[in-house]
């Protein structure tokens, strides 16, 4: 779990199993400079991912079940999940791909909620 590894001050963390959704989620975190590089290890099973940490993630979590989020409701989720208005990201999966709430708002699309990090 990324949060636990960050708290323990580790430099990298092993995530398994790997999936397309996990990889996309990590790419969003990488884009916002929360994590460093990550590499996918193909062990001919579910696969593993090794993520380089930068000590920036305070918490990251996943929302299950993946609730539907309409455009006006994005704000409500942001308020509920994130500690303050100006930082943190809620990750949504939309018909335009997996993105954070700000990008979804810019592209004017809703979707299902995947998780959050800050």
Coordinates of N, CA, C and O in Angstrom, one line a residue:
X1 N 0.8 -1.2 0.0 CA 0.0 0.0 0.0 C 0.9 1.3 0.0 O 1.8 1.4 0.8
X2 N 0.6 2.1 -0.9 CA 1.5 3.3 -1.1 C 1.5 4.2 0.2 O 2.6 4.6 0.6
X3 N 0.4 4.4 0.8 CA 0.3 5.2 2.0 C 1.2 4.7 3.1 O 1.9 5.4 3.7
X4 N 1.1 3.4 3.3 CA 1.9 2.8 4.4 C 3.4 2.9 4.1 O 4.2 3.2 5.0
X5 N 3.8 2.7 2.8 CA 5.2 2.8 2.5 C 5.7 4.2 2.6 O 6.8 4.4 3.1
X6 N 4.9 5.2 2.3 CA 5.3 6.6 2.5 C 5.5 6.9 4.0 O 6.4 7.5 4.4
X7 N 4.5 6.4 4.8 CA 4.6 6.7 6.2 C 5.9 6.1 6.8 O 6.5 6.6 7.7
X8 N 6.3 4.9 6.3 CA 7.5 4.2 6.8 C 8.7 4.8 6.2 O 9.8 4.4 6.5
X9 N 8.6 5.8 5.3 CA 9.7 6.4 4.7 C 10.4 5.6 3.7 O 11.6 5.8 3.4
X10 N 9.8 4.7 3.0 CA 10.4 3.8 2.0 C 10.7 4.6 0.7 O 9.9 5.5 0.4
X11 N 11.6 4.1 0.0 CA 11.9 4.8 -1.3 C 11.1 4.2 -2.5 O 10.9 4.8 -3.5
X12 N 10.8 2.9 -2.3 CA 9.9 2.3 -3.4 C 9.0 1.3 -2.8 O 9.2 0.9 -1.6
X13 N 8.0 1.0 -3.5 CA 6.9 0.1 -3.0 C 6.5 -0.9 -4.1 O 6.5 -0.5 -5.3
X14 N 6.2 -2.1 -3.8 CA 5.7 -3.1 -4.7 C 4.2 -3.2 -4.7 O 3.7 -3.4 -3.6
X15 N 3.6 -3.0 -5.8 CA 2.1 -3.1 -5.9 C 1.8 -4.4 -6.7 O 2.3 -4.6 -7.8
X16 N 0.9 -5.2 -6.2 CA 0.4 -6.3 -7.0 C -1.0 -6.6 -6.6 O -1.4 -6.2 -5.5
X17 N -1.8 -7.1 -7.4 CA -1.5 -7.4 -8.8 C -1.6 -6.1 -9.7 O -2.2 -5.1 -9.2
X18 N -1.0 -6.1 -10.8 CA -1.1 -5.0 -11.7 C -2.3 -5.1 -12.6 O -2.8 -6.2 -12.8
X19 N -2.8 -3.9 -13.0 CA -3.9 -3.9 -13.9 C -3.9 -2.6 -14.7 O -3.2 -1.7 -14.3
X20 N -4.7 -2.6 -15.8 CA -4.7 -1.4 -16.6 C -5.1 -0.2 -15.8 O -4.6 0.9 -15.9
X21 N -6.1 -0.4 -14.9 CA -6.7 0.7 -14.1 C -5.6 1.2 -13.1 O -5.4 2.4 -13.0
X22 N -4.9 0.3 -12.5 CA -3.9 0.7 -11.5 C -2.8 1.5 -12.3 O -2.3 2.5 -11.8
X23 N -2.4 1.1 -13.4 CA -1.4 1.8 -14.2 C -1.8 3.2 -14.5 O -1.1 4.1 -14.4
X24 N -3.1 3.3 -15.0 CA -3.6 4.6 -15.4 C -3.6 5.5 -14.1 O -3.3 6.7 -14.2
X25 N -4.1 4.9 -13.0 CA -4.1 5.7 -11.8 C -2.8 6.2 -11.4 O -2.6 7.4 -11.0
X26 N -1.7 5.3 -11.5 CA -0.4 5.8 -11.2 C 0.1 6.8 -12.2 O 0.8 7.7 -11.8
X27 N -0.3 6.8 -13.4 CA 0.1 7.8 -14.4 C -0.5 9.2 -14.0 O 0.2 10.2 -14.2
X28 N -1.7 9.2 -13.5 CA -2.3 10.4 -13.0 C -1.4 11.0 -11.9 O -1.1 12.2 -11.8
X29 N -1.1 10.1 -10.9 CA -0.3 10.5 -9.8 C 1.1 11.0 -10.2 O 1.6 12.0 -9.7
X30 N 1.6 10.4 -11.3 CA 2.9 10.7 -11.8 C 2.9 12.1 -12.4 O 3.8 12.9 -12.3
X31 N 1.8 12.3 -13.2 CA 1.6 13.6 -13.9 C 1.6 14.8 -12.9 O 2.1 15.9 -13.2
X32 N 1.1 14.6 -11.7 CA 1.0 15.6 -10.7 C 2.2 15.6 -9.8 O 2.2 16.2 -8.7
X33 N 3.3 14.8 -10.2 CA 4.5 14.7 -9.4 C 4.4 14.2 -8.0 O 5.1 14.6 -7.1
X34 N 3.4 13.3 -7.8 CA 3.3 12.7 -6.5 C 4.2 11.5 -6.3 O 4.6 11.2 -5.2
X35 N 4.4 10.8 -7.4 CA 5.3 9.6 -7.4 C 6.3 9.8 -8.5 O 6.1 10.6 -9.4
X36 N 7.4 9.0 -8.4 CA 8.5 9.1 -9.4 C 8.1 8.1 -10.5 O 7.0 7.8 -10.9
X37 N 9.2 7.4 -11.0 CA 9.0 6.4 -12.1 C 8.3 5.2 -11.5 O 8.5 4.9 -10.3
X38 N 7.7 4.4 -12.4 CA 7.2 3.1 -11.9 C 7.5 2.1 -13.1 O 7.4 2.5 -14.2
X39 N 7.8 0.9 -12.7 CA 8.0 -0.1 -13.8 C 7.1 -1.3 -13.5 O 6.9 -1.7 -12.4
X40 N 6.6 -1.9 -14.6 CA 5.7 -3.0 -14.6 C 6.5 -4.3 -14.8 O 7.3 -4.4 -15.7
X41 N 6.4 -5.2 -13.8 CA 7.1 -6.5 -13.9 C 6.1 -7.5 -14.4 O 5.2 -7.8 -13.7
X42 N 6.4 -8.1 -15.5 CA 5.5 -9.1 -16.1 C 6.0 -10.5 -15.7 O 7.0 -10.9 -16.1
X43 N 5.3 -11.1 -14.7 CA 5.7 -12.4 -14.3 C 4.8 -13.5 -14.8 O 4.6 -14.5 -14.3
X44 N 4.1 -13.1 -16.0 CA 3.2 -14.0 -16.7 C 2.0 -14.4 -15.8 O 1.3 -15.3 -16.1
X45 N 1.8 -13.7 -14.7 CA 0.6 -13.8 -13.9 C -0.1 -12.5 -13.9 O -0.3 -11.9 -15.0
X46 N -0.5 -12.1 -12.8 CA -1.2 -10.8 -12.7 C -0.2 -9.6 -12.8 O -0.6 -8.5 -13.1
X47 N 1.1 -9.9 -12.6 CA 2.1 -8.8 -12.8 C 2.2 -8.0 -11.5 O 1.4 -8.1 -10.6
X48 N 3.4 -7.3 -11.4 CA 3.6 -6.4 -10.3 C 4.1 -5.1 -10.8 O 4.6 -5.0 -11.9
X49 N 4.0 -4.1 -9.9 CA 4.5 -2.8 -10.3 C 5.4 -2.3 -9.2 O 5.1 -2.4 -8.0
X50 N 6.6 -1.8 -9.5 CA 7.5 -1.2 -8.5 C 7.4 0.3 -8.7 O 7.7 0.8 -9.8
X51 N 7.0 1.0 -7.7 CA 6.9 2.5 -7.8 C 7.9 3.2 -7.0 O 8.2 2.8 -5.8
X52 N 8.6 4.2 -7.6 CA 9.6 5.0 -6.8 C 8.8 6.1 -6.1 O 8.0 6.8 -6.7
X53 N 9.0 6.2 -4.8 CA 8.3 7.2 -4.0 C 9.1 8.5 -3.9 O 10.3 8.5 -3.9
X54 N 8.4 9.6 -3.7 CA 9.1 10.9 -3.5 C 8.8 11.5 -2.2 O 9.2 12.6 -1.9
X55 N 8.0 10.8 -1.4 CA 7.7 11.3 0.0 C 6.6 12.4 -0.1 O 6.5 13.2 0.8
X56 N 5.8 12.4 -1.2 CA 4.8 13.5 -1.3 C 3.4 13.0 -1.0 O 2.5 13.8 -0.8
X57 N 3.1 11.7 -1.0 CA 1.8 11.2 -0.9 C 1.5 11.2 0.6 O 2.1 10.5 1.4
X58 N 0.4 11.9 1.0 CA 0.0 11.8 2.4 C -1.0 10.7 2.6 O -1.1 10.0 3.6
X59 N -1.9 10.6 1.6 CA -2.9 9.5 1.6 C -3.3 9.2 0.2 O -3.5 10.2 -0.6
X60 N -3.5 8.0 -0.1 CA -4.2 7.7 -1.4 C -5.1 6.5 -1.1 O -4.8 5.6 -0.3
X61 N -6.3 6.6 -1.7 CA -7.3 5.5 -1.4 C -8.1 5.3 -2.6 O -8.1 6.0 -3.6
X62 N -9.0 4.3 -2.5 CA -9.8 3.9 -3.6 C -11.2 3.9 -3.1 O -11.5 3.6 -1.9
X63 N -12.2 4.3 -3.9 CA -13.6 4.3 -3.6 C -14.3 3.1 -4.2 O -14.2 2.9 -5.4
X64 N -14.8 2.3 -3.4 CA -15.5 1.1 -3.9 C -16.8 1.0 -3.2 O -16.9 1.2 -1.9
X65 N -17.9 0.9 -3.8 CA -18.1 0.7 -5.3 C -17.8 2.0 -6.0 O -17.8 3.0 -5.5
X66 N -17.6 1.8 -7.3 CA -17.3 3.0 -8.2 C -18.6 3.8 -8.5 O -19.2 3.5 -9.4
X67 N -18.8 4.7 -7.6 CA -20.1 5.5 -7.8 C -20.1 6.3 -9.1 O -19.1 6.8 -9.5
X68 N -21.3 6.5 -9.6 CA -21.4 7.4 -10.8 C -21.3 8.8 -10.3 O -21.9 9.1 -9.2
X69 N -20.6 9.6 -11.0 CA -20.5 11.0 -10.7 C -20.9 11.9 -11.9 O -20.3 11.8 -12.9
X70 N -21.9 12.7 -11.7 CA -22.3 13.6 -12.7 C -21.5 14.9 -12.5 O -20.9 15.1 -11.5
X71 N -21.4 15.7 -13.6 CA -20.6 16.9 -13.5 C -20.8 17.8 -12.3 O -19.9 18.2 -11.6
X72 N -22.1 18.1 -12.0 CA -22.4 18.9 -10.8 C -22.0 18.2 -9.5 O -21.8 18.9 -8.5
X73 N -21.9 16.9 -9.5 CA -21.6 16.2 -8.3 C -20.1 16.1 -8.0 O -19.7 15.7 -6.9
X74 N -19.3 16.4 -9.0 CA -17.8 16.3 -8.8 C -17.4 17.1 -7.6 O -16.7 16.6 -6.7
X75 N -17.9 18.3 -7.5 CA -17.6 19.2 -6.3 C -17.9 18.5 -5.0 O -17.1 18.6 -4.1
X76 N -19.0 17.9 -4.9 CA -19.4 17.3 -3.6 C -18.4 16.2 -3.2 O -18.1 16.1 -2.0
X77 N -17.9 15.4 -4.2 CA -17.0 14.3 -3.8 C -15.6 15.0 -3.4 O -15.0 14.5 -2.5
X78 N -15.3 16.0 -4.2 CA -14.0 16.7 -3.9 C -14.0 17.2 -2.4 O -13.1 17.0 -1.6
X79 N -15.1 17.8 -2.0 CA -15.3 18.3 -0.7 C -15.2 17.2 0.4 O -14.6 17.3 1.4
X80 N -15.9 16.1 0.1 CA -15.9 15.0 1.0 C -14.6 14.3 1.2 O -14.3 13.9 2.3
X81 N -13.8 14.2 0.1 CA -12.7 13.3 0.1 C -11.4 14.1 0.4 O -10.5 13.5 1.1
X82 N -11.3 15.3 0.0 CA -10.0 16.0 0.1 C -9.9 16.9 1.3 O -11.0 17.5 1.6
X83 N -8.8 17.1 1.9 CA -8.7 17.9 3.1 C -8.8 19.4 2.9 O -9.3 20.1 3.8
X84 N -8.5 19.9 1.7 CA -8.7 21.3 1.5 C -8.9 21.6 0.0 O -8.6 20.7 -0.9
X85 N -9.4 22.8 -0.3 CA -9.8 23.1 -1.7 C -8.7 23.1 -2.7 O -8.9 22.7 -3.8
X86 N -7.5 23.5 -2.3 CA -6.5 23.8 -3.3 C -5.5 22.7 -3.5 O -4.6 22.9 -4.3
X87 N -5.6 21.5 -2.8 CA -4.7 20.5 -3.2 C -5.4 19.1 -3.1 O -6.4 19.0 -2.5
X88 N -4.7 18.1 -3.7 CA -5.3 16.8 -3.8 C -6.1 16.6 -5.0 O -6.5 17.5 -5.7
X89 N -6.3 15.3 -5.4 CA -7.0 15.0 -6.6 C -7.9 13.8 -6.4 O -7.6 12.9 -5.8
X90 N -9.1 13.9 -7.0 CA -10.0 12.8 -7.1 C -9.9 12.2 -8.5 O -9.9 12.9 -9.5
X91 N -9.7 10.9 -8.6 CA -9.5 10.3 -9.9 C -10.8 9.7 -10.3 O -11.5 8.9 -9.6
X92 N -11.2 10.0 -11.6 CA -12.5 9.5 -12.1 C -12.1 8.7 -13.4 O -11.1 8.9 -14.0
X93 N -12.9 7.7 -13.7 CA -12.8 7.0 -15.0 C -14.0 7.5 -15.8 O -15.1 7.4 -15.4
X94 N -13.7 8.0 -17.0 CA -14.7 8.6 -17.8 C -14.6 7.9 -19.2 O -13.7 7.1 -19.5
X95 N -15.5 8.3 -20.1 CA -15.5 7.7 -21.4 C -14.3 8.3 -22.2 O -13.9 7.8 -23.2
X96 N -13.7 9.3 -21.6 CA -12.5 9.9 -22.3 C -11.2 9.4 -21.6 O -10.2 10.0 -21.8
X97 N -11.3 8.4 -20.8 CA -10.1 7.8 -20.1 C -10.1 8.2 -18.6 O -11.1 8.8 -18.1
X98 N -9.1 7.7 -18.0 CA -9.0 8.0 -16.5 C -8.2 9.3 -16.3 O -7.2 9.5 -16.9
X99 N -8.8 10.1 -15.5 CA -8.3 11.5 -15.3 C -8.7 12.0 -13.9 O -9.5 11.4 -13.2
X100 N -8.1 13.1 -13.5 CA -8.5 13.7 -12.2 C -9.7 14.6 -12.4 O -10.1 14.9 -13.5
X101 N -10.2 15.1 -11.3 CA -11.5 15.8 -11.3 C -11.3 17.1 -12.1 O -12.3 17.6 -12.7
X102 N -10.1 17.7 -12.0 CA -10.0 19.0 -12.7 C -10.0 18.9 -14.2 O -10.7 19.6 -14.9
X103 N -9.4 17.8 -14.7 CA -9.4 17.6 -16.1 C -10.8 17.2 -16.6 O -11.2 17.7 -17.7
X104 N -11.5 16.4 -15.8 CA -12.9 16.0 -16.1 C -13.7 17.3 -16.2 O -14.6 17.4 -17.1
X105 N -13.5 18.2 -15.3 CA -14.3 19.4 -15.3 C -14.0 20.3 -16.6 O -14.9 20.8 -17.2
X106 N -12.7 20.3 -16.9 CA -12.3 21.1 -18.1 C -12.9 20.4 -19.4 O -13.4 21.1 -20.2
X107 N -12.9 19.1 -19.4 CA -13.5 18.4 -20.6 C -15.0 18.3 -20.5 O -15.6 17.7 -21.4
X108 N -15.5 18.7 -19.4 CA -17.0 18.7 -19.2 C -17.5 17.3 -19.3 O -18.4 17.0 -20.1
X109 N -17.0 16.4 -18.5 CA -17.5 15.0 -18.6 C -17.6 14.4 -17.2 O -16.8 14.8 -16.3
X110 N -18.6 13.6 -16.9 CA -18.7 12.9 -15.7 C -18.2 11.5 -15.9 O -17.5 11.2 -16.8
X111 N -18.4 10.6 -14.9 CA -17.9 9.2 -15.0 C -18.1 8.5 -13.7 O -19.0 8.8 -12.9
X112 N -17.3 7.5 -13.5 CA -17.3 6.8 -12.2 C -16.1 7.1 -11.4 O -15.0 7.4 -11.9
X113 N -16.3 7.2 -10.0 CA -15.2 7.6 -9.2 C -14.3 6.4 -8.9 O -14.8 5.3 -8.6
X114 N -13.0 6.5 -9.0 CA -12.0 5.5 -8.8 C -11.4 5.6 -7.4 O -11.3 4.7 -6.7
X115 N -10.9 6.8 -7.2 CA -10.1 7.0 -5.9 C -9.6 8.4 -5.8 O -10.1 9.3 -6.5
X116 N -8.7 8.6 -4.9 CA -8.2 9.9 -4.6 C -6.8 9.8 -4.1 O -6.3 8.8 -3.6
X117 N -6.1 10.9 -4.1 CA -4.7 11.0 -3.5 C -4.4 12.5 -3.1 O -4.9 13.4 -3.8
X118 N -3.7 12.7 -2.1 CA -3.2 14.0 -1.7 C -2.0 13.9 -0.9 O -1.6 12.8 -0.5

